[in-house]
Amino acid sequence: MEKEKVKDRIIRVASDLFYKQGFNSTGINQIIAEADIAIGSLYNHFSSKNELLKVYLIKEELKWFDGFEKHSSKLIKAKDKIFTLVDYRKELQNSSGFSGCHFIKINAELGDSNPVISEFVMKHKEKQKIMIKELITEYNKEDGSVNADAITENIFLLLEGAVVISTINKNADAFDQTKKIIKGLLP
Amino acid sequence: MEKEKVKDRIIRVASDLFYKQGFNSTGINQIIAEADIAIGSLYNHFSSKNELLKVYLIKEELKWFDGFEKHSSKLIKAKDKIFTLVDYRKELQNSSGFSGCHFIKINAELGDSNPVISEFVMKHKEKQKIMIKELITEYNKEDGSVNADAITENIFLLLEGAVVISTINKNADAFDQTKKIIKGLLP
DNA sequence: GTCTATAGCTAGATAGAC
DNA sequence: GTCTATCTAGCTATAGAC
């Protein structure tokens, strides 16, 4: 295994801090301390804290879709893939100590102050919804005949609600409820 | 009309800033500038920025339930009260420029750094859910025989999802979808 | 009860040695 | 390409005059 490069270590440390304690609450000094580098090195690799934020979000998006691909690729039926989407988001919450969705979090924290990030978050959620719709369309070919747009929106909103509420409550109950509801939606 | 007292002006200005640009991004200096007072006056009324945060959240919770009471008290049937809950949250979002839920926002911003606030947010959402359950129980007495717990959770999660997604997308589409779905849940 | 002045600290970012 | 030293600006909070 190759040794982790400085740039990658900065990204890893910064990402973890941005997620766990928030972007505004994370200082450059804390990042360089935990990455064990000098401040000059950080600014050699990244032009600003904001650039580090963009790199973080782009990487998290890739991780999110790759992670779901790994969870669902072994499954054959679209119905099972949809159920495993609930399991996947539950697992992400469990393993992060219910720290929430990276994208909802940063959007809540930045509000309207950073349009580039706001648009990135909007597009990310749109991608998630499109992915769900593709699964529902696949499901209709295999087993069902549901209204794809309506069921997609329903599942999409339930999942976002479940993530937010599980973050607040620090438990996964909302995902279990969500799975039951979705089972009822896909006969 | 009585002149607004200094303390109330501080609360109003701070609340607006906390909501619109975030708690961490709002400085004491900005609050006193926009409230047009000296810093000594602020600390005469409030012991810390954190106390101001607590007052803000308590006040917003009161406003939330009072606002819904005003919207729903004139309605007779529980079913209509549930529909008007969707309208109410849609209206809150519209009138704030889709700035999101005060409580989800502060929870996302603070993470686990402030347990007192985290617990307040948790209890607030629990109160909302209990309110929904009371409406569903009332509905069952009048018109229906749905599974109260399951339908409550379903409506609750859909609404939270709709608030989050409407905040990200800066439009009310998610509420219109949510209303349609809820209409299907309450025959 | 409102004011000014300021303490003590941390923020993000830059300059320049090596 | 990593380092130290440092800049300017901002932060929360306090002291003490009036």
GROMACS .gro file of C-alpha atoms (C1' of nucleotides) in nm:
model
  410
    1MET     CA    1   0.000   0.000   0.000
    2GLU     CA    2   0.134   0.337  -0.109
    3LYS     CA    3   0.190   0.607   0.148
    4GLU     CA    4  -0.085   0.866   0.160
    5LYS     CA    5   0.018   1.184  -0.015
    6VAL     CA    6   0.008   1.517   0.167
    7LYS     CA    7  -0.267   1.653  -0.055
    8ASP     CA    8  -0.484   1.348   0.010
    9ARG     CA    9  -0.422   1.371   0.381
   10ILE     CA   10  -0.535   1.734   0.383
   11ILE     CA   11  -0.852   1.640   0.197
   12ARG     CA   12  -0.924   1.352   0.429
   13VAL     CA   13  -0.870   1.552   0.748
   14ALA     CA   14  -1.060   1.857   0.622
   15SER     CA   15  -1.350   1.645   0.498
   16ASP     CA   16  -1.385   1.472   0.829
   17LEU     CA   17  -1.381   1.799   1.021
   18PHE     CA   18  -1.620   1.977   0.783
   19TYR     CA   19  -1.864   1.691   0.823
   20LYS     CA   20  -1.834   1.629   1.195
   21GLN     CA   21  -1.811   1.983   1.333
   22GLY     CA   22  -1.923   2.197   1.040
   23PHE     CA   23  -1.748   2.407   0.778
   24ASN     CA   24  -1.761   2.740   0.960
   25SER     CA   25  -1.657   2.583   1.288
   26THR     CA   26  -1.350   2.426   1.131
   27GLY     CA   27  -1.046   2.652   1.117
   28ILE     CA   28  -0.746   2.629   0.888
   29ASN     CA   29  -0.529   2.601   1.197
   30GLN     CA   30  -0.717   2.293   1.312
   31ILE     CA   31  -0.686   2.130   0.971
   32ILE     CA   32  -0.309   2.180   0.954
   33ALA     CA   33  -0.267   2.064   1.314
   34GLU     CA   34  -0.457   1.739   1.259
   35ALA     CA   35  -0.296   1.680   0.920
   36ASP     CA   36   0.041   1.756   1.083
   37ILE     CA   37   0.158   1.998   0.817
   38ALA     CA   38   0.249   2.366   0.799
   39ILE     CA   39   0.003   2.629   0.682
   40GLY     CA   40   0.224   2.711   0.384
   41SER     CA   41   0.188   2.354   0.260
   42LEU     CA   42  -0.188   2.373   0.272
   43TYR     CA   43  -0.196   2.689   0.063
   44ASN     CA   44   0.051   2.533  -0.177
   45HIS     CA   45  -0.208   2.265  -0.258
   46PHE     CA   46  -0.529   2.466  -0.220
   47SER     CA   47  -0.589   2.831  -0.296
   48SER     CA   48  -0.848   2.882  -0.021
   49LYS     CA   49  -1.068   2.715   0.236
   50ASN     CA   50  -1.351   2.745  -0.011
   51GLU     CA   51  -1.164   2.542  -0.271
   52LEU     CA   52  -1.114   2.274  -0.007
   53LEU     CA   53  -1.490   2.275   0.046
   54LYS     CA   54  -1.557   2.216  -0.323
   55VAL     CA   55  -1.309   1.928  -0.337
   56TYR     CA   56  -1.474   1.779  -0.029
   57LEU     CA   57  -1.824   1.786  -0.177
   58ILE     CA   58  -1.717   1.651  -0.516
   59LYS     CA   59  -1.539   1.363  -0.345
   60GLU     CA   60  -1.837   1.288  -0.119
   61GLU     CA   61  -2.070   1.275  -0.417
   62LEU     CA   62  -1.846   1.024  -0.590
   63LYS     CA   63  -1.824   0.818  -0.274
   64TRP     CA   64  -2.203   0.825  -0.235
   65PHE     CA   65  -2.280   0.689  -0.581
   66ASP     CA   66  -1.990   0.443  -0.577
   67GLY     CA   67  -2.107   0.315  -0.241
   68PHE     CA   68  -2.459   0.258  -0.364
   69GLU     CA   69  -2.330   0.090  -0.678
   70LYS     CA   70  -2.138  -0.155  -0.460
   71HIS     CA   71  -2.446  -0.224  -0.248
   72SER     CA   72  -2.686  -0.274  -0.537
   73SER     CA   73  -2.484  -0.419  -0.823
   74LYS     CA   74  -2.509  -0.773  -0.691
   75LEU     CA   75  -2.889  -0.749  -0.676
   76ILE     CA   76  -3.098  -0.851  -0.975
   77LYS     CA   77  -3.441  -0.704  -0.919
   78ALA     CA   78  -3.508  -0.330  -0.916
   79LYS     CA   79  -3.736  -0.375  -0.618
   80ASP     CA   80  -3.448  -0.511  -0.412
   81LYS     CA   81  -3.225  -0.228  -0.528
   82ILE     CA   82  -3.477   0.024  -0.399
   83PHE     CA   83  -3.494  -0.149  -0.062
   84THR     CA   84  -3.118  -0.158  -0.044
   85LEU     CA   85  -3.112   0.216  -0.103
   86VAL     CA   86  -3.292   0.255   0.228
   87ASP     CA   87  -3.045   0.015   0.391
   88TYR     CA   88  -2.755   0.205   0.237
   89ARG     CA   89  -2.860   0.540   0.375
   90LYS     CA   90  -2.934   0.382   0.711
   91GLU     CA   91  -2.588   0.231   0.714
   92LEU     CA   92  -2.427   0.564   0.623
   93GLN     CA   93  -2.606   0.721   0.916
   94ASN     CA   94  -2.517   0.442   1.155
   95SER     CA   95  -2.150   0.444   1.063
   96SER     CA   96  -2.120   0.821   1.092
   97GLY     CA   97  -2.288   0.841   1.432
   98PHE     CA   98  -2.598   0.997   1.270
   99SER     CA   99  -2.410   1.301   1.148
  100GLY     CA  100  -2.652   1.357   0.864
  101CYS     CA  101  -2.630   1.415   0.490
  102HIS     CA  102  -2.318   1.606   0.382
  103PHE     CA  103  -2.515   1.805   0.128
  104ILE     CA  104  -2.814   1.899   0.345
  105LYS     CA  105  -2.571   1.998   0.619
  106ILE     CA  106  -2.360   2.231   0.408
  107ASN     CA  107  -2.670   2.382   0.250
  108ALA     CA  108  -2.817   2.455   0.593
  109GLU     CA  109  -2.493   2.605   0.710
  110LEU     CA  110  -2.422   2.827   0.410
  111GLY     CA  111  -2.776   2.935   0.325
  112ASP     CA  112  -2.766   3.164   0.023
  113SER     CA  113  -2.413   3.289   0.086
  114ASN     CA  114  -2.241   3.062  -0.166
  115PRO     CA  115  -2.440   3.012  -0.489
  116VAL     CA  116  -2.183   2.774  -0.641
  117ILE     CA  117  -2.221   2.533  -0.351
  118SER     CA  118  -2.599   2.576  -0.339
  119GLU     CA  119  -2.623   2.479  -0.704
  120PHE     CA  120  -2.395   2.181  -0.653
  121VAL     CA  121  -2.620   2.056  -0.371
  122MET     CA  122  -2.931   2.108  -0.584
  123LYS     CA  123  -2.781   1.908  -0.870
  124HIS     CA  124  -2.668   1.636  -0.633
  125LYS     CA  125  -3.019   1.583  -0.498
  126GLU     CA  126  -3.153   1.591  -0.852
  127LYS     CA  127  -2.913   1.310  -0.944
  128GLN     CA  128  -3.036   1.104  -0.650
  129LYS     CA  129  -3.396   1.154  -0.761
  130ILE     CA  130  -3.315   1.059  -1.120
  131MET     CA  131  -3.147   0.744  -0.993
  132ILE     CA  132  -3.461   0.653  -0.799
  133LYS     CA  133  -3.675   0.715  -1.103
  134GLU     CA  134  -3.460   0.486  -1.312
  135LEU     CA  135  -3.504   0.214  -1.052
  136ILE     CA  136  -3.882   0.263  -1.049
  137THR     CA  137  -3.894   0.251  -1.428
  138GLU     CA  138  -3.697  -0.072  -1.415
  139TYR     CA  139  -3.936  -0.203  -1.148
  140ASN     CA  140  -4.233  -0.129  -1.370
  141LYS     CA  141  -4.080  -0.335  -1.651
  142GLU     CA  142  -4.026  -0.627  -1.415
  143ASP     CA  143  -4.312  -0.643  -1.167
  144GLY     CA  144  -4.531  -0.338  -1.144
  145SER     CA  145  -4.726  -0.063  -1.305
  146VAL     CA  146  -4.701   0.225  -1.063
  147ASN     CA  147  -4.701   0.594  -1.148
  148ALA     CA  148  -4.326   0.640  -1.181
  149ASP     CA  149  -4.311   1.015  -1.118
  150ALA     CA  150  -4.541   1.005  -0.817
  151ILE     CA  151  -4.374   0.705  -0.653
  152THR     CA  152  -4.028   0.847  -0.720
  153GLU     CA  153  -4.115   1.174  -0.548
  154ASN     CA  154  -4.273   0.983  -0.261
  155ILE     CA  155  -3.968   0.765  -0.199
  156PHE     CA  156  -3.730   1.057  -0.250
  157LEU     CA  157  -3.905   1.277   0.007
  158LEU     CA  158  -3.940   0.994   0.259
  159LEU     CA  159  -3.569   0.921   0.240
  160GLU     CA  160  -3.470   1.284   0.286
  161GLY     CA  161  -3.710   1.308   0.576
  162ALA     CA  162  -3.569   0.992   0.729
  163VAL     CA  163  -3.212   1.120   0.705
  164VAL     CA  164  -3.300   1.450   0.870
  165ILE     CA  165  -3.506   1.295   1.149
  166SER     CA  166  -3.256   1.018   1.218
  167THR     CA  167  -2.988   1.286   1.250
  168ILE     CA  168  -3.197   1.476   1.503
  169ASN     CA  169  -3.305   1.168   1.697
  170LYS     CA  170  -2.970   0.988   1.674
  171ASN     CA  171  -3.135   0.662   1.586
  172ALA     CA  172  -3.242   0.469   1.277
  173ASP     CA  173  -3.613   0.430   1.353
  174ALA     CA  174  -3.713   0.659   1.069
  175PHE     CA  175  -3.543   0.429   0.817
  176ASP     CA  176  -3.728   0.126   0.946
  177GLN     CA  177  -4.056   0.314   0.912
  178THR     CA  178  -3.954   0.434   0.567
  179LYS     CA  179  -3.879   0.083   0.451
  180LYS     CA  180  -4.221  -0.037   0.563
  181ILE     CA  181  -4.391   0.249   0.383
  182ILE     CA  182  -4.197   0.186   0.062
  183LYS     CA  183  -4.283  -0.184   0.077
  184GLY     CA  184  -4.644  -0.074   0.075
  185LEU     CA  185  -4.582   0.144  -0.228
  186LEU     CA  186  -4.431  -0.135  -0.439
  187PRO     CA  187  -4.671  -0.428  -0.450
  188MET     CA  188  -4.882   5.075   1.922
  189GLU     CA  189  -4.614   5.067   2.188
  190LYS     CA  190  -4.256   5.137   2.090
  191GLU     CA  191  -4.044   4.825   2.058
  192LYS     CA  192  -3.823   4.774   2.361
  193VAL     CA  193  -3.447   4.739   2.320
  194LYS     CA  194  -3.446   4.379   2.438
  195ASP     CA  195  -3.714   4.284   2.188
  196ARG     CA  196  -3.530   4.462   1.910
  197ILE     CA  197  -3.214   4.266   1.988
  198ILE     CA  198  -3.409   3.941   1.977
  199ARG     CA  199  -3.579   4.032   1.652
  200VAL     CA  200  -3.257   4.138   1.478
  201ALA     CA  201  -3.054   3.843   1.609
  202SER     CA  202  -3.327   3.594   1.518
  203ASP     CA  203  -3.348   3.722   1.166
  204LEU     CA  204  -2.971   3.705   1.120
  205PHE     CA  205  -2.936   3.362   1.281
  206TYR     CA  206  -3.201   3.232   1.045
  207LYS     CA  207  -3.094   3.403   0.726
  208GLN     CA  208  -2.716   3.378   0.742
  209GLY     CA  209  -2.658   3.120   1.013
  210PHE     CA  210  -2.563   3.132   1.380
  211ASN     CA  211  -2.187   3.095   1.338
  212SER     CA  212  -2.178   3.343   1.053
  213THR     CA  213  -2.355   3.608   1.258
  214GLY     CA  214  -2.127   3.819   1.477
  215ILE     CA  215  -2.216   4.015   1.787
  216ASN     CA  216  -2.088   4.324   1.608
  217GLN     CA  217  -2.336   4.277   1.327
  218ILE     CA  218  -2.623   4.230   1.570
  219ILE     CA  219  -2.549   4.549   1.761
  220ALA     CA  220  -2.495   4.742   1.437
  221GLU     CA  221  -2.830   4.638   1.289
  222ALA     CA  222  -3.010   4.681   1.620
  223ASP     CA  223  -2.838   5.020   1.652
  224ILE     CA  224  -2.722   4.971   2.009
  225ALA     CA  225  -2.390   4.949   2.191
  226ILE     CA  226  -2.228   4.619   2.278
  227GLY     CA  227  -2.260   4.696   2.650
  228SER     CA  228  -2.637   4.714   2.611
  229LEU     CA  229  -2.651   4.372   2.450
  230TYR     CA  230  -2.456   4.211   2.732
  231ASN     CA  231  -2.675   4.393   2.982
  232HIS     CA  232  -2.976   4.201   2.847
  233PHE     CA  233  -2.812   3.872   2.751
  234SER     CA  234  -2.521   3.694   2.916
  235SER     CA  235  -2.384   3.541   2.594
  236LYS     CA  236  -2.446   3.477   2.229
  237ASN     CA  237  -2.553   3.129   2.326
  238GLU     CA  238  -2.828   3.262   2.552
  239LEU     CA  239  -2.951   3.467   2.259
  240LEU     CA  240  -2.965   3.147   2.056
  241LYS     CA  241  -3.181   2.976   2.317
  242VAL     CA  242  -3.422   3.270   2.333
  243TYR     CA  243  -3.441   3.268   1.953
  244LEU     CA  244  -3.533   2.900   1.933
  245ILE     CA  245  -3.788   2.915   2.215
  246LYS     CA  246  -3.955   3.211   2.048
  247GLU     CA  247  -3.957   3.040   1.707
  248GLU     CA  248  -4.120   2.731   1.856
  249LEU     CA  249  -4.397   2.941   2.010
  250LYS     CA  250  -4.446   3.124   1.681
  251TRP     CA  251  -4.464   2.794   1.493
  252PHE     CA  252  -4.740   2.642   1.704
  253ASP     CA  253  -4.929   2.971   1.738
  254GLY     CA  254  -4.914   3.015   1.363
  255PHE     CA  255  -5.054   2.671   1.299
  256GLU     CA  256  -5.325   2.725   1.559
  257LYS     CA  257  -5.434   3.037   1.371
  258HIS     CA  258  -5.439   2.850   1.042
  259SER     CA  259  -5.630   2.549   1.166
  260SER     CA  260  -5.861   2.672   1.443
  261LYS     CA  261  -6.127   2.788   1.199
  262LEU     CA  262  -6.140   2.445   1.036
  263ILE     CA  263  -6.380   2.183   1.164
  264LYS     CA  264  -6.259   1.852   1.024
  265ALA     CA  265  -5.928   1.693   1.123
  266LYS     CA  266  -5.868   1.601   0.760
  267ASP     CA  267  -5.873   1.967   0.662
  268LYS     CA  268  -5.643   2.054   0.950
  269ILE     CA  269  -5.389   1.804   0.821
  270PHE     CA  270  -5.405   1.949   0.472
  271THR     CA  271  -5.366   2.297   0.611
  272LEU     CA  272  -5.052   2.183   0.791
  273VAL     CA  273  -4.897   2.123   0.450
  274ASP     CA  274  -5.018   2.465   0.336
  275TYR     CA  275  -4.882   2.624   0.651
  276ARG     CA  276  -4.533   2.487   0.606
  277LYS     CA  277  -4.542   2.575   0.239
  278GLU     CA  278  -4.640   2.930   0.331
  279LEU     CA  279  -4.361   2.954   0.588
  280GLN     CA  280  -4.116   2.852   0.322
  281ASN     CA  281  -4.256   3.090   0.061
  282SER     CA  282  -4.255   3.388   0.296
  283SER     CA  283  -3.897   3.324   0.412
  284GLY     CA  284  -3.757   3.284   0.063
  285PHE     CA  285  -3.717   2.909   0.122
  286SER     CA  286  -3.474   2.954   0.408
  287GLY     CA  287  -3.568   2.623   0.564
  288CYS     CA  288  -3.671   2.500   0.907
  289HIS     CA  289  -3.511   2.694   1.194
  290PHE     CA  290  -3.459   2.375   1.393
  291ILE     CA  291  -3.315   2.157   1.118
  292LYS     CA  292  -3.084   2.443   1.024
  293ILE     CA  293  -2.942   2.498   1.370
  294ASN     CA  294  -2.906   2.126   1.423
  295ALA     CA  295  -2.710   2.091   1.100
  296GLU     CA  296  -2.489   2.385   1.191
  297LEU     CA  297  -2.410   2.284   1.548
  298GLY     CA  298  -2.387   1.908   1.506
  299ASP     CA  299  -2.308   1.752   1.842
  300SER     CA  300  -2.131   2.058   1.982
  301ASN     CA  301  -2.424   2.187   2.187
  302PRO     CA  302  -2.626   1.911   2.356
  303VAL     CA  303  -2.877   2.153   2.511
  304ILE     CA  304  -2.975   2.284   2.168
  305SER     CA  305  -2.972   1.935   2.015
  306GLU     CA  306  -3.216   1.815   2.276
  307PHE     CA  307  -3.437   2.116   2.227
  308VAL     CA  308  -3.455   2.045   1.854
  309MET     CA  309  -3.531   1.678   1.920
  310LYS     CA  310  -3.816   1.767   2.152
  311HIS     CA  311  -3.948   2.023   1.909
  312LYS     CA  312  -3.977   1.766   1.631
  313GLU     CA  313  -4.133   1.522   1.874
  314LYS     CA  314  -4.399   1.783   1.956
  315GLN     CA  315  -4.474   1.825   1.587
  316LYS     CA  316  -4.514   1.452   1.546
  317ILE     CA  317  -4.741   1.428   1.849
  318MET     CA  318  -4.955   1.705   1.706
  319ILE     CA  319  -4.988   1.514   1.379
  320LYS     CA  320  -5.082   1.200   1.566
  321GLU     CA  321  -5.356   1.385   1.754
  322LEU     CA  322  -5.496   1.506   1.423
  323ILE     CA  323  -5.490   1.153   1.279
  324THR     CA  324  -5.660   1.015   1.589
  325GLU     CA  325  -5.925   1.284   1.550
  326TYR     CA  326  -5.956   1.194   1.182
  327ASN     CA  327  -6.015   0.830   1.268
  328LYS     CA  328  -6.304   0.927   1.495
  329GLU     CA  329  -6.461   1.135   1.220
  330ASP     CA  330  -6.400   0.966   0.886
  331GLY     CA  331  -6.142   0.694   0.880
  332SER     CA  332  -5.982   0.391   1.027
  333VAL     CA  333  -5.617   0.420   0.934
  334ASN     CA  334  -5.319   0.292   1.130
  335ALA     CA  335  -5.253   0.605   1.334
  336ASP     CA  336  -4.887   0.542   1.414
  337ALA     CA  337  -4.793   0.441   1.061
  338ILE     CA  338  -4.978   0.727   0.891
  339THR     CA  339  -4.841   0.977   1.142
  340GLU     CA  340  -4.484   0.871   1.071
  341ASN     CA  341  -4.551   0.878   0.699
  342ILE     CA  342  -4.690   1.232   0.701
  343PHE     CA  343  -4.423   1.351   0.942
  344LEU     CA  344  -4.135   1.223   0.730
  345LEU     CA  345  -4.287   1.352   0.407
  346LEU     CA  346  -4.322   1.699   0.554
  347GLU     CA  347  -3.965   1.709   0.681
  348GLY     CA  348  -3.845   1.584   0.343
  349ALA     CA  349  -4.052   1.849   0.165
  350VAL     CA  350  -3.909   2.129   0.381
  351VAL     CA  351  -3.552   2.017   0.318
  352ILE     CA  352  -3.596   1.968  -0.056
  353SER     CA  353  -3.790   2.292  -0.104
  354THR     CA  354  -3.506   2.471   0.074
  355ILE     CA  355  -3.251   2.320  -0.161
  356ASN     CA  356  -3.458   2.372  -0.476
  357LYS     CA  357  -3.593   2.715  -0.378
  358ASN     CA  358  -3.943   2.622  -0.485
  359ALA     CA  359  -4.259   2.471  -0.337
  360ASP     CA  360  -4.301   2.174  -0.569
  361ALA     CA  361  -4.224   1.924  -0.293
  362PHE     CA  362  -4.521   2.053  -0.090
  363ASP     CA  363  -4.759   2.011  -0.380
  364GLN     CA  364  -4.637   1.653  -0.424
  365THR     CA  365  -4.664   1.594  -0.050
  366LYS     CA  366  -5.022   1.717  -0.041
  367LYS     CA  367  -5.118   1.479  -0.322
  368ILE     CA  368  -4.955   1.188  -0.142
  369ILE     CA  369  -5.126   1.270   0.187
  370LYS     CA  370  -5.462   1.295   0.012
  371GLY     CA  371  -5.404   0.939  -0.101
  372LEU     CA  372  -5.327   0.834   0.255
  373LEU     CA  373  -5.649   0.972   0.402
  374PRO     CA  374  -5.942   0.829   0.208
  375DG     C1'  375  -2.928   5.090   3.131
  376DT     C1'  376  -2.656   5.276   2.769
  377DC     C1'  377  -2.224   5.406   2.628
  378DT     C1'  378  -1.684   5.370   2.472
  379DA     C1'  379  -1.263   5.140   2.492
  380DT     C1'  380  -1.024   4.748   2.483
  381DA     C1'  381  -0.869   4.287   2.625
  382DG     C1'  382  -0.759   3.834   2.454
  383DC     C1'  383  -0.812   3.533   2.103
  384DT     C1'  384  -0.876   3.315   1.652
  385DA     C1'  385  -0.988   3.356   1.181
  386DG     C1'  386  -0.810   3.315   0.671
  387DA     C1'  387  -0.438   3.427   0.403
  388DT     C1'  388   0.055   3.585   0.245
  389DA     C1'  389   0.578   3.642   0.228
  390DG     C1'  390   0.987   3.468   0.195
  391DA     C1'  391   1.366   3.150   0.387
  392DC     C1'  392   1.532   2.699   0.291
  393DG     C1'  393   0.709   2.187  -0.170
  394DT     C1'  394   0.749   2.246   0.316
  395DC     C1'  395   0.858   2.549   0.666
  396DT     C1'  396   0.813   2.984   1.017
  397DA     C1'  397   0.676   3.439   1.089
  398DT     C1'  398   0.344   3.763   1.037
  399DC     C1'  399  -0.048   4.053   0.854
  400DT     C1'  400  -0.513   4.227   0.887
  401DA     C1'  401  -0.952   4.158   1.027
  402DG     C1'  402  -1.280   3.957   1.279
  403DC     C1'  403  -1.458   3.734   1.689
  404DT     C1'  404  -1.685   3.707   2.202
  405DA     C1'  405  -1.675   3.921   2.612
  406DT     C1'  406  -1.547   4.258   3.001
  407DA     C1'  407  -1.445   4.705   3.250
  408DG     C1'  408  -1.576   5.111   3.390
  409DA     C1'  409  -1.746   5.606   3.281
  410DC     C1'  410  -2.175   5.845   3.265
   0.00000   0.00000   0.00000
